[in-house]
Amino acid sequence: MPQVTRFDDTIIRYMRQHGAEKIGVFGSYARNEASSNSDLDLMVWFKEQKSLLGMIRIERELSELLGVKIDLLTEQAVSPHLIDRIKKELKVIAS
C-alpha cells in the first residue's frame, strides 16, 4: 500500500499491538493538505470492541508517540451523516 503519511509504519505497528485489523487515514492528511496545526484523523477496525477508556488511552499514547494530535474513530462511532464523506477520502494504510 502506498505511504499516506510519514507516520504510517509507526501507526501500523502500534495499532496492530492493540488489535487493529484495518487502519485508514482521512481528513487533511489523506487529502495531502496537512499543516503543522493539523490533527491526524484515523479510522480503525478492531478485532474486538474497545471501551471508551481504551480508545482514549490508545489515542493519547499514539499522539504522544507521534508528536501530533490524533483523532481516532471506529466506524460504529461515526455519525451516519459523516460516514459517506469519510469513506470517500479514506486511504487504507493497513488491512
Short mmCIF file of C-alpha atoms in Angstrom, two decimals, residues 73-84:
data_model
loop_
_atom_site.label_atom_id
_atom_site.label_comp_id
_atom_site.label_asym_id
_atom_site.label_seq_id
_atom_site.Cartn_x
_atom_site.Cartn_y
_atom_site.Cartn_z
CA LEU A 73 -12.61 6.78 15.27
CA THR A 74 -14.31 3.49 14.66
CA GLU A 75 -16.98 3.10 12.00
CA GLN A 76 -19.60 2.49 14.70
CA ALA A 77 -18.77 5.81 16.39
CA VAL A 78 -19.19 7.97 13.27
CA SER A 79 -22.40 9.84 12.60
CA PRO A 80 -24.34 8.35 9.67
CA HIS A 81 -24.28 11.85 8.17
CA LEU A 82 -20.46 11.84 8.01
CA ILE A 83 -19.59 8.24 7.16
CA ASP A 84 -20.01 8.59 3.39
#
